[in-house]
mmCIF file of N, CA and C in Angstrom:
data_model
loop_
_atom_site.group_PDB
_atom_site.id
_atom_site.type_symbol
_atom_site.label_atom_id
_atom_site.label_comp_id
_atom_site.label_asym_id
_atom_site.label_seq_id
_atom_site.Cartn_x
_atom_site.Cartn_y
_atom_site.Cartn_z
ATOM 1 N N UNK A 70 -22.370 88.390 -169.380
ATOM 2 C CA UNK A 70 -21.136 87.937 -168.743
ATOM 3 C C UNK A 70 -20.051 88.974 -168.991
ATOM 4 N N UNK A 71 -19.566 89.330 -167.883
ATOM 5 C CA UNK A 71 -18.089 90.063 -168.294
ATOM 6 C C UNK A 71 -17.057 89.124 -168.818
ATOM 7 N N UNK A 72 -16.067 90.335 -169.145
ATOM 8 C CA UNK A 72 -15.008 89.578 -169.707
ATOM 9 C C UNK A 72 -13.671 89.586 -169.360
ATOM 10 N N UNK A 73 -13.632 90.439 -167.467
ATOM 11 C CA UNK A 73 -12.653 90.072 -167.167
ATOM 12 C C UNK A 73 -13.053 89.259 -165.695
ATOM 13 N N UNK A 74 -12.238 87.911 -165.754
ATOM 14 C CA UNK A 74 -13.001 87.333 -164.081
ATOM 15 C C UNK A 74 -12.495 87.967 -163.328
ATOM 16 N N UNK A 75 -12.881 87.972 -162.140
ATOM 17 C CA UNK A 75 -13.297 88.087 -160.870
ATOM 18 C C UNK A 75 -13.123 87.133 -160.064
ATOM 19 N N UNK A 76 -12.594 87.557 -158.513
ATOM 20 C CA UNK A 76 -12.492 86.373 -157.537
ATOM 21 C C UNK A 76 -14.188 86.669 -156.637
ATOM 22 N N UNK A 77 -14.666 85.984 -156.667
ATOM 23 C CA UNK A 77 -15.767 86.282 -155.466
ATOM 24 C C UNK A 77 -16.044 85.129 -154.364
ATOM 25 N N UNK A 78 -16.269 85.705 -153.043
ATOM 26 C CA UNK A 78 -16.069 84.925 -152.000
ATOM 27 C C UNK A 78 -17.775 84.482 -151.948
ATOM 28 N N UNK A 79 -17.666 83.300 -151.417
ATOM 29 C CA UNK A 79 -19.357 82.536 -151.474
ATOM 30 C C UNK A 79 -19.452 81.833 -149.887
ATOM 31 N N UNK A 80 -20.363 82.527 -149.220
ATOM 32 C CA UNK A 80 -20.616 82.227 -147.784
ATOM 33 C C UNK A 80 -22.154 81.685 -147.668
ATOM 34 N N UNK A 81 -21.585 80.156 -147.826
ATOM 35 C CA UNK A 81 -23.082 79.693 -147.965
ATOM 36 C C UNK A 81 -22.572 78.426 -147.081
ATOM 37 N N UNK A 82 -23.953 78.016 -145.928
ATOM 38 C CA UNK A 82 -23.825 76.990 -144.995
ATOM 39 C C UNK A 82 -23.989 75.589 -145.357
ATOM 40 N N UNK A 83 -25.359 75.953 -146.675
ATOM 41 C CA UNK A 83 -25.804 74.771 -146.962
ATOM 42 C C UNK A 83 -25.097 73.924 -148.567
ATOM 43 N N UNK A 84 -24.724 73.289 -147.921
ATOM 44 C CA UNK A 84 -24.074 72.833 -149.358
ATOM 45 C C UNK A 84 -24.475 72.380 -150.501
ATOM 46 N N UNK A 85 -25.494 71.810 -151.227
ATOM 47 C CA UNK A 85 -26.330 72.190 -152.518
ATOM 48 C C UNK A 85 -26.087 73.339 -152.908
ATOM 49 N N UNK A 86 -26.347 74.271 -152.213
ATOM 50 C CA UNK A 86 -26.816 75.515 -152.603
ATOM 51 C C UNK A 86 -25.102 76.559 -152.811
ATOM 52 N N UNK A 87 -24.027 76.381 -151.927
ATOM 53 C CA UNK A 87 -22.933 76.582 -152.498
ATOM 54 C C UNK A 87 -22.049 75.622 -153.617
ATOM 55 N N UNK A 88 -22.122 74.420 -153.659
ATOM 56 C CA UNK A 88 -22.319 74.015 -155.000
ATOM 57 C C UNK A 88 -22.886 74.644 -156.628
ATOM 58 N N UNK A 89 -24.147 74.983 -156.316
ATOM 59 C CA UNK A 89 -24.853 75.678 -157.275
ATOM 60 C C UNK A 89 -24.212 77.002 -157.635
ATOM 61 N N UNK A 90 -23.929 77.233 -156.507
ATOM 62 C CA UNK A 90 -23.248 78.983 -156.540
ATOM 63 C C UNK A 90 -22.088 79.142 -157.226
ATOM 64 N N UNK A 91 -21.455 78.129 -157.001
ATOM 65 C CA UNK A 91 -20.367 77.768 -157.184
ATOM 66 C C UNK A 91 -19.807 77.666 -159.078
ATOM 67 N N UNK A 92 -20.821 76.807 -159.496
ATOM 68 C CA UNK A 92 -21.096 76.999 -160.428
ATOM 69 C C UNK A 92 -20.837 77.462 -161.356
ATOM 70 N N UNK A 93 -22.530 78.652 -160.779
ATOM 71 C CA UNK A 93 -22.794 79.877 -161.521
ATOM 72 C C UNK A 93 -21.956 80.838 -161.628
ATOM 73 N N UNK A 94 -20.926 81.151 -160.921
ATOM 74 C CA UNK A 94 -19.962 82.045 -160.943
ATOM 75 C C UNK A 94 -19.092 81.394 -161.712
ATOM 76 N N UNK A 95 -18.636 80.084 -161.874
ATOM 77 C CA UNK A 95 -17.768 79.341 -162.953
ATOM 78 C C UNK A 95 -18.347 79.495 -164.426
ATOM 79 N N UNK A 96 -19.725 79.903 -163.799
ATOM 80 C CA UNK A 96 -20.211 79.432 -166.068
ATOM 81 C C UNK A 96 -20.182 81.124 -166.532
ATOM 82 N N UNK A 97 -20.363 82.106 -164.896
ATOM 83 C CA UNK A 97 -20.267 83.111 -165.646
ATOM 84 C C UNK A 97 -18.955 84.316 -165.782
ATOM 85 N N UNK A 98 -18.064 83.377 -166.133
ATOM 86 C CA UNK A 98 -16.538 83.056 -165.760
ATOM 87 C C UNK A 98 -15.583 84.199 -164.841
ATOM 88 N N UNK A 99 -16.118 83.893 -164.051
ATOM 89 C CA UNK A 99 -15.387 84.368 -162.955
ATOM 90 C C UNK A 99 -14.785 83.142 -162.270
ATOM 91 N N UNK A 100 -13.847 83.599 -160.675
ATOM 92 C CA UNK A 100 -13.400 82.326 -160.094
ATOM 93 C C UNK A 100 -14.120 82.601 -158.484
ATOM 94 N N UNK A 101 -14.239 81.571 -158.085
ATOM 95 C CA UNK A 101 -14.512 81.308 -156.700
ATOM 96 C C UNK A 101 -12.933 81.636 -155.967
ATOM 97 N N UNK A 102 -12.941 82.825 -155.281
ATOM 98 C CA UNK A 102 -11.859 83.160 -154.398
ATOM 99 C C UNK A 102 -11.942 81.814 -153.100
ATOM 100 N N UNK A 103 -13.163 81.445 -152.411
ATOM 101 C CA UNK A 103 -13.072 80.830 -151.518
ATOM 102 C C UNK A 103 -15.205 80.685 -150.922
ATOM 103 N N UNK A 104 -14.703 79.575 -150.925
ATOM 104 C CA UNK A 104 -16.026 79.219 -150.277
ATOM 105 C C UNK A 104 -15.834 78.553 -148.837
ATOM 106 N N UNK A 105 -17.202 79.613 -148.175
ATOM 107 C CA UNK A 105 -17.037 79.377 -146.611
ATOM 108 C C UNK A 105 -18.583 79.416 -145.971
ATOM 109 N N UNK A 106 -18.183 78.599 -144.892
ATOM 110 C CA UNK A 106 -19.438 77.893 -144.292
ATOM 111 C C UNK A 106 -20.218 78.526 -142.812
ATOM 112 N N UNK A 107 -18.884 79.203 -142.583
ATOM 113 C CA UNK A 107 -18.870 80.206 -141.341
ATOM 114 C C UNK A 107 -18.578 81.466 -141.080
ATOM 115 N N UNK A 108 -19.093 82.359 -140.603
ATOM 116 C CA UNK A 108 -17.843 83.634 -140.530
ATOM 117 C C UNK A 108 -16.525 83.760 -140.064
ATOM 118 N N UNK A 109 -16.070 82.829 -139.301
ATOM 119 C CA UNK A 109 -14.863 82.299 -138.746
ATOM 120 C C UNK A 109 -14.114 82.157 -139.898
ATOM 121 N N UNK A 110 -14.823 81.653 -141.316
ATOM 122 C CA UNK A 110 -13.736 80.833 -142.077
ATOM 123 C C UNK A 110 -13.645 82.352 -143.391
ATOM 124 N N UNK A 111 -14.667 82.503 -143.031
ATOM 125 C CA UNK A 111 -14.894 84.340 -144.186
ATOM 126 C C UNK A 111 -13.773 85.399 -143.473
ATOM 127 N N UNK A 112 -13.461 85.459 -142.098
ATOM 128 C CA UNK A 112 -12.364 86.088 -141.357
ATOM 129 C C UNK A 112 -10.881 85.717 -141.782
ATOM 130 N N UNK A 113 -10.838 84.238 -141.985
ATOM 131 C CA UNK A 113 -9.762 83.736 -142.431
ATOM 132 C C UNK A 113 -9.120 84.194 -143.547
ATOM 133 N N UNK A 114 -10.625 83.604 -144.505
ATOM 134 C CA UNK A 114 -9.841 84.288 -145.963
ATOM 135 C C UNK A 114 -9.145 86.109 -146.105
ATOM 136 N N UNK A 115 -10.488 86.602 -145.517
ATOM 137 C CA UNK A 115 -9.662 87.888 -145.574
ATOM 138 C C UNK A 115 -8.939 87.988 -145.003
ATOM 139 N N UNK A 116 -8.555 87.595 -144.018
ATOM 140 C CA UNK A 116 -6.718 87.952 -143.338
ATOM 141 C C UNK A 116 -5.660 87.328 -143.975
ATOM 142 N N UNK A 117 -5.958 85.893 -144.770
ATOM 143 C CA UNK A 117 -4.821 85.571 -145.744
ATOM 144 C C UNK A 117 -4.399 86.848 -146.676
ATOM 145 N N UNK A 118 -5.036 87.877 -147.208
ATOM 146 C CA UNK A 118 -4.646 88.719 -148.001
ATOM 147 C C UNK A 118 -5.048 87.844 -149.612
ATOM 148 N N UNK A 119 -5.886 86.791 -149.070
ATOM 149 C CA UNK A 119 -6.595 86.398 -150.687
ATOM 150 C C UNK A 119 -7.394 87.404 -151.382
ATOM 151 N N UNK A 120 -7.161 87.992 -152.485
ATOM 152 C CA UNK A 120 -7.425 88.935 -153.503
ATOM 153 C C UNK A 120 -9.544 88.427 -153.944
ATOM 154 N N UNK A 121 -10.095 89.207 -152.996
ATOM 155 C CA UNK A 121 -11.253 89.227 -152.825
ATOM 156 C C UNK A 121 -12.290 90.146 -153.346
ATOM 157 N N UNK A 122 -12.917 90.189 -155.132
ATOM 158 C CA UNK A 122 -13.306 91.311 -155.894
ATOM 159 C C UNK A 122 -14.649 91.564 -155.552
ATOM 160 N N UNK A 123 -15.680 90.779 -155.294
ATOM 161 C CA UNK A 123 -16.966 90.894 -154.484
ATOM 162 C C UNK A 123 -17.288 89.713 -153.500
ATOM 163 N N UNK A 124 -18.471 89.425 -152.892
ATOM 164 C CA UNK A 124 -18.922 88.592 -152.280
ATOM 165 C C UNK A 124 -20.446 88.344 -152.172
ATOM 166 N N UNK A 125 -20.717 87.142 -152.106
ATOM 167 C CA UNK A 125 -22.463 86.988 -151.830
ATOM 168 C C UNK A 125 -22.810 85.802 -150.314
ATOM 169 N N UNK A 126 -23.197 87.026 -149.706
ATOM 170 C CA UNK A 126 -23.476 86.367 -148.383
ATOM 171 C C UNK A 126 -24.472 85.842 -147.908
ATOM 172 N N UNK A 127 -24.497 84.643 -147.578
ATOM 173 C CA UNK A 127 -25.910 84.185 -146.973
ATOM 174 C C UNK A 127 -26.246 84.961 -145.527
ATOM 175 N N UNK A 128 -27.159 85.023 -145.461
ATOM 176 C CA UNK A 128 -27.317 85.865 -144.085
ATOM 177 C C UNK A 128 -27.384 85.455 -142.693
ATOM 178 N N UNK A 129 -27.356 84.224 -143.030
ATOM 179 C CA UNK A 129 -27.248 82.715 -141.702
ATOM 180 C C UNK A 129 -26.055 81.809 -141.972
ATOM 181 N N UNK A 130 -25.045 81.600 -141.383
ATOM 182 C CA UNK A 130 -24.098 80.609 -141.449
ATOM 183 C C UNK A 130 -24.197 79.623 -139.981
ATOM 184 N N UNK A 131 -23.003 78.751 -140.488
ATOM 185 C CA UNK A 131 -23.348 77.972 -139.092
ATOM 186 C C UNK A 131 -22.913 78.377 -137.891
ATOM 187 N N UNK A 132 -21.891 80.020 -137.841
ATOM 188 C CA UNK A 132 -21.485 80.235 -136.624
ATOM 189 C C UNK A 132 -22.665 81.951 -136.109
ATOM 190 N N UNK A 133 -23.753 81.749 -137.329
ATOM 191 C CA UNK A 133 -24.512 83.117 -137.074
ATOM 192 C C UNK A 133 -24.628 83.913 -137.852
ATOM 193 N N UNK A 134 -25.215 84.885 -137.832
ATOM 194 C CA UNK A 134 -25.743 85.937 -138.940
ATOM 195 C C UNK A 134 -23.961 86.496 -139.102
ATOM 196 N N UNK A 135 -24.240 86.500 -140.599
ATOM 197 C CA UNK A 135 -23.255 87.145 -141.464
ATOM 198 C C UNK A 135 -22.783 88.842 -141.232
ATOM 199 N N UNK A 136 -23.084 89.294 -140.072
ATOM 200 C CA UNK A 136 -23.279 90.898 -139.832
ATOM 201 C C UNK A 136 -21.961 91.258 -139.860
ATOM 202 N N UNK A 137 -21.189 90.700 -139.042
ATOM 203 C CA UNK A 137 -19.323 91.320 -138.935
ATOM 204 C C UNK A 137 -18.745 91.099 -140.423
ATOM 205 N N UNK A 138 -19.091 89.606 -140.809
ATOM 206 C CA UNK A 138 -18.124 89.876 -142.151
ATOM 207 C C UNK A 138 -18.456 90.826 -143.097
ATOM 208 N N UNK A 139 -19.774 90.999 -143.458
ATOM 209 C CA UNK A 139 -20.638 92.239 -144.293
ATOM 210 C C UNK A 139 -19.908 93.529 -143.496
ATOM 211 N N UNK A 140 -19.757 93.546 -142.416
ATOM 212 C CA UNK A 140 -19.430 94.991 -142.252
ATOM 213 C C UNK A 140 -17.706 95.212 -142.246
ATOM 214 N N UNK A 141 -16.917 93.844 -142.057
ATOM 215 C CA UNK A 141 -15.420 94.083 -142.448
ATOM 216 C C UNK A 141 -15.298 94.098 -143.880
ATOM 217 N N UNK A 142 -16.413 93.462 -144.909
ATOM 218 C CA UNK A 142 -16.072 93.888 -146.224
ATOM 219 C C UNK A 142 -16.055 95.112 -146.411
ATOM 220 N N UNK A 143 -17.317 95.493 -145.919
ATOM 221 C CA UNK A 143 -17.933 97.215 -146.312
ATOM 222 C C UNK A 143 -16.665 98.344 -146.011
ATOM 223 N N UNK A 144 -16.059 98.126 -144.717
ATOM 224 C CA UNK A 144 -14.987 98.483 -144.286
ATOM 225 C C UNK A 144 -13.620 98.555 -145.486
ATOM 226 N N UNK A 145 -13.771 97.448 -146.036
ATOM 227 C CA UNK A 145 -12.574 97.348 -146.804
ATOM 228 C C UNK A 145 -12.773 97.509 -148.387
ATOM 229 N N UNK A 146 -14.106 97.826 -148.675
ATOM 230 C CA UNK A 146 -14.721 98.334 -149.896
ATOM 231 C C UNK A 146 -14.936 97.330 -150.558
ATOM 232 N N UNK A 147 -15.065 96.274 -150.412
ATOM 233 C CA UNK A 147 -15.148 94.881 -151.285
ATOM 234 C C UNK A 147 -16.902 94.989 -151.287
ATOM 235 N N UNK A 148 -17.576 94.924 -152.473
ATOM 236 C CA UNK A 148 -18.002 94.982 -152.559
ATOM 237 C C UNK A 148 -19.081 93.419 -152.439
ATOM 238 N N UNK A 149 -20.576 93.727 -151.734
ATOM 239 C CA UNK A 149 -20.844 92.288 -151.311
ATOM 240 C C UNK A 149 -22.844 92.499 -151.525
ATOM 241 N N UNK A 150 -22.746 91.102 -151.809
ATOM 242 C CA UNK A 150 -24.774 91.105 -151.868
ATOM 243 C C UNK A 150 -24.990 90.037 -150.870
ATOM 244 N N UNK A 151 -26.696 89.921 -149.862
ATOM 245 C CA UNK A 151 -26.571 89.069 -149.207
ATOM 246 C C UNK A 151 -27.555 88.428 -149.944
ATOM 247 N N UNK A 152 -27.657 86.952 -149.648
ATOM 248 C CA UNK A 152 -28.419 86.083 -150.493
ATOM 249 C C UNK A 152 -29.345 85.752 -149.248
ATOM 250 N N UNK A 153 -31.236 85.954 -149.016
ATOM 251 C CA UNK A 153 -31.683 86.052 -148.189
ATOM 252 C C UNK A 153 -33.177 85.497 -149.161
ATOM 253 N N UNK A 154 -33.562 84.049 -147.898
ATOM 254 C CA UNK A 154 -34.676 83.919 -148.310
ATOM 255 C C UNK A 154 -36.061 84.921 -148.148
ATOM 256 N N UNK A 155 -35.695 85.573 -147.212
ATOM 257 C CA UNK A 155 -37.150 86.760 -146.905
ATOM 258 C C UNK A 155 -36.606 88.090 -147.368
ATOM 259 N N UNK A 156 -35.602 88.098 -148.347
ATOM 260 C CA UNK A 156 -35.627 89.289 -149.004
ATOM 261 C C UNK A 156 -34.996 90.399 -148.464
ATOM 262 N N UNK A 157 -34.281 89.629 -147.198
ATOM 263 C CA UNK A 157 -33.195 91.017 -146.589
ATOM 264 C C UNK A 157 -34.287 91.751 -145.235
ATOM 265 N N UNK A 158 -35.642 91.112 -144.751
ATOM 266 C CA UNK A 158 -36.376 91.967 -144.146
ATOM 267 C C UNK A 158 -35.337 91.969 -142.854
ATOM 268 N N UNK A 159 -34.362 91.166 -141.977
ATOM 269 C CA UNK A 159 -33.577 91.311 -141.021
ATOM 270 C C UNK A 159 -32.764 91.985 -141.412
ATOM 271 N N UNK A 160 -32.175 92.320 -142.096
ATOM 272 C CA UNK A 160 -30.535 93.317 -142.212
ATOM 273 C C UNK A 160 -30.603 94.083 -141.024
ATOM 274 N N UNK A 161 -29.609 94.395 -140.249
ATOM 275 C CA UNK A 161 -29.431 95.472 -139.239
ATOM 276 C C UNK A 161 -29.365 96.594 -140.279
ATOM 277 N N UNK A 162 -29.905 97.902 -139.729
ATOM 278 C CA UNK A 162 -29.726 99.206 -139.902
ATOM 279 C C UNK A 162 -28.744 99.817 -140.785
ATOM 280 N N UNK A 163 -27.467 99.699 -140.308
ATOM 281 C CA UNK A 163 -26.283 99.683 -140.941
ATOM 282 C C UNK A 163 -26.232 98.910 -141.985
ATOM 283 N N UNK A 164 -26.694 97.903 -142.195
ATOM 284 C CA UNK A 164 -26.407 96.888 -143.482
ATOM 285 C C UNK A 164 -27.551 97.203 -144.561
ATOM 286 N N UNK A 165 -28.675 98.057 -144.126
ATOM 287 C CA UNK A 165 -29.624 98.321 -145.567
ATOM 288 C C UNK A 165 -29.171 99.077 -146.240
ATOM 289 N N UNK A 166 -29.691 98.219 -147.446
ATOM 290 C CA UNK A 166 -29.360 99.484 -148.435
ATOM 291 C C UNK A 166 -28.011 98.362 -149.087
ATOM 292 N N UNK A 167 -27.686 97.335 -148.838
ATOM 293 C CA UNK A 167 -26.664 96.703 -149.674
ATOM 294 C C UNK A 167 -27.718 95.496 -150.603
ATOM 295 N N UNK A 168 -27.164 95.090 -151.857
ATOM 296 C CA UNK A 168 -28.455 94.207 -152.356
ATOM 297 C C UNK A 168 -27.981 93.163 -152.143
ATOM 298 N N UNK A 169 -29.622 93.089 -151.982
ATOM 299 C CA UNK A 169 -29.813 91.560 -151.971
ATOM 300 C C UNK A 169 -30.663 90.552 -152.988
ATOM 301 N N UNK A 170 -30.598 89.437 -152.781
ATOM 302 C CA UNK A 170 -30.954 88.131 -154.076
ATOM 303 C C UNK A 170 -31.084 87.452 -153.383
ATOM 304 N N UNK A 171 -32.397 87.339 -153.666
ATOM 305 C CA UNK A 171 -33.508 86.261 -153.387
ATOM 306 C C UNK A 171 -33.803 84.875 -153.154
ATOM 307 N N UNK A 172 -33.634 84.143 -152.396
ATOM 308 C CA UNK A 172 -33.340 82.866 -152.173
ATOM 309 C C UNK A 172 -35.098 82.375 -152.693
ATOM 310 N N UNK A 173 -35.144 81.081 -153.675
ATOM 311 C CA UNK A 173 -34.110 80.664 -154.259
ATOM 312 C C UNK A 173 -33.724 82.042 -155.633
ATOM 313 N N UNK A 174 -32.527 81.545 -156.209
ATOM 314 C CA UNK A 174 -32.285 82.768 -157.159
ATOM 315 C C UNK A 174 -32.063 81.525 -158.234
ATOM 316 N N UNK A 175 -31.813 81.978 -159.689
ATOM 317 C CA UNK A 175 -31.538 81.406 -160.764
ATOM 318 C C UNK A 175 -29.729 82.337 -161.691
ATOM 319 N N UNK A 176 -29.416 81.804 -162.621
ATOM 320 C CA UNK A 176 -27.907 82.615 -162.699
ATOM 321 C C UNK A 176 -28.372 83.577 -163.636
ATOM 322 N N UNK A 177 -29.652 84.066 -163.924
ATOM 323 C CA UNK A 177 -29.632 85.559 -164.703
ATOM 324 C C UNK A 177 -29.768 86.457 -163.116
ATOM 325 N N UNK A 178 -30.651 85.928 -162.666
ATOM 326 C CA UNK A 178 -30.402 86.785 -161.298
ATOM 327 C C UNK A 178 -29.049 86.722 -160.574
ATOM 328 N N UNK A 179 -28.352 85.702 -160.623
ATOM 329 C CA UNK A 179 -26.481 85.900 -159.626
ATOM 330 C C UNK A 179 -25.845 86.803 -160.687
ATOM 331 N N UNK A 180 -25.748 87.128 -162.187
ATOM 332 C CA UNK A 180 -25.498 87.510 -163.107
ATOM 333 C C UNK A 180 -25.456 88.789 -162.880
ATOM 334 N N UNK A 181 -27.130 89.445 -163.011
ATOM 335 C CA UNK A 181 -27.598 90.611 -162.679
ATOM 336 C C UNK A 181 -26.731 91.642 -161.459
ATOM 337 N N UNK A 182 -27.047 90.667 -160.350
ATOM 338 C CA UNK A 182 -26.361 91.240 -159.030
ATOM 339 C C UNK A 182 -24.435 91.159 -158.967
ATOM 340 N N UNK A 183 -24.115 90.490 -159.676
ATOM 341 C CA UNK A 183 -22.675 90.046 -159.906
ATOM 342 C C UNK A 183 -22.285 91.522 -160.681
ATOM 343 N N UNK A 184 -22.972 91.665 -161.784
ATOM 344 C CA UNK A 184 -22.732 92.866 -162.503
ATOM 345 C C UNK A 184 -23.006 93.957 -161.922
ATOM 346 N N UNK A 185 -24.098 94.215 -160.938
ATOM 347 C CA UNK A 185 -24.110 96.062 -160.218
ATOM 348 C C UNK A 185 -22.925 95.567 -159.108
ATOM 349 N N UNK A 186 -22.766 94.581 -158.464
ATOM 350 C CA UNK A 186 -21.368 94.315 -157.396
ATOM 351 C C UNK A 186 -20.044 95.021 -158.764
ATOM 352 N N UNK A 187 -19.873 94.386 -159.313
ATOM 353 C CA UNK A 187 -18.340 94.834 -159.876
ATOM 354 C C UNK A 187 -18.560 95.889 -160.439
ATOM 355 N N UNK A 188 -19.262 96.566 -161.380
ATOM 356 C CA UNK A 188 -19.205 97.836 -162.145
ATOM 357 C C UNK A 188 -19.087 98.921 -160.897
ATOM 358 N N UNK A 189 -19.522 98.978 -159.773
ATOM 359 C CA UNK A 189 -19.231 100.172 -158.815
ATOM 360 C C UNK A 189 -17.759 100.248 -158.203
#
């Protein structure tokens, strides 16, 4: 666990599973900047100018693949992992090469990936 938190944004559709996320980023004390269900609502936050230190993206939301917000983070250097049950084999072109975590994951694995997201 680090020891300074972090805001990280959590783009997850299904709710168990952002719950859980939710969490894990609380126990591994960081804060949840914002949890979102859509890319519509991941657009939002970043245009509020909410202070956004990484992100973990599901790669399916309910308004569609996560591709624009991954690439307005990348754009804005915020650093981001996508959370993908087949292991990232869809990423567009442009988007390989960012990590990904493994659906399902456990919190040494959100941990793991939480830590190469912020140390860069």
């Amino acid at each position: 666990m680090t020891s300074t938190a972090r805001r990280i944004l959590i783009a997850e559709d299904e709710a168990m599973i952002s719950m859980m996320v939710e969490d894990y980023v609380d126990m591994l004390g960081h804060a949840v900047a914002a949890t979102c269900t859509t890319n519509a609502q991941c657009v939002d936050v970043l245009d509020s100018g909410e202070p956004v230190d990484a992100a973990l993206l599901d790669c399916n939301l309910g308004d569609g693949p996560v591709w624009e917000t991954a690439r307005r983070l990348k754009a804005s250097g915020i650093p981001f992992a996508f959370a993908s049950g087949d292991n990232g084999h869809g990423l567009p072109e442009d988007l390989r090469g960012a990590a990904v975590l493994g659906k399902p994951f456990m919190l040494d694995s959100l941990e793991q990936v939480l830590e190469q997201l912020l140390r860069n």
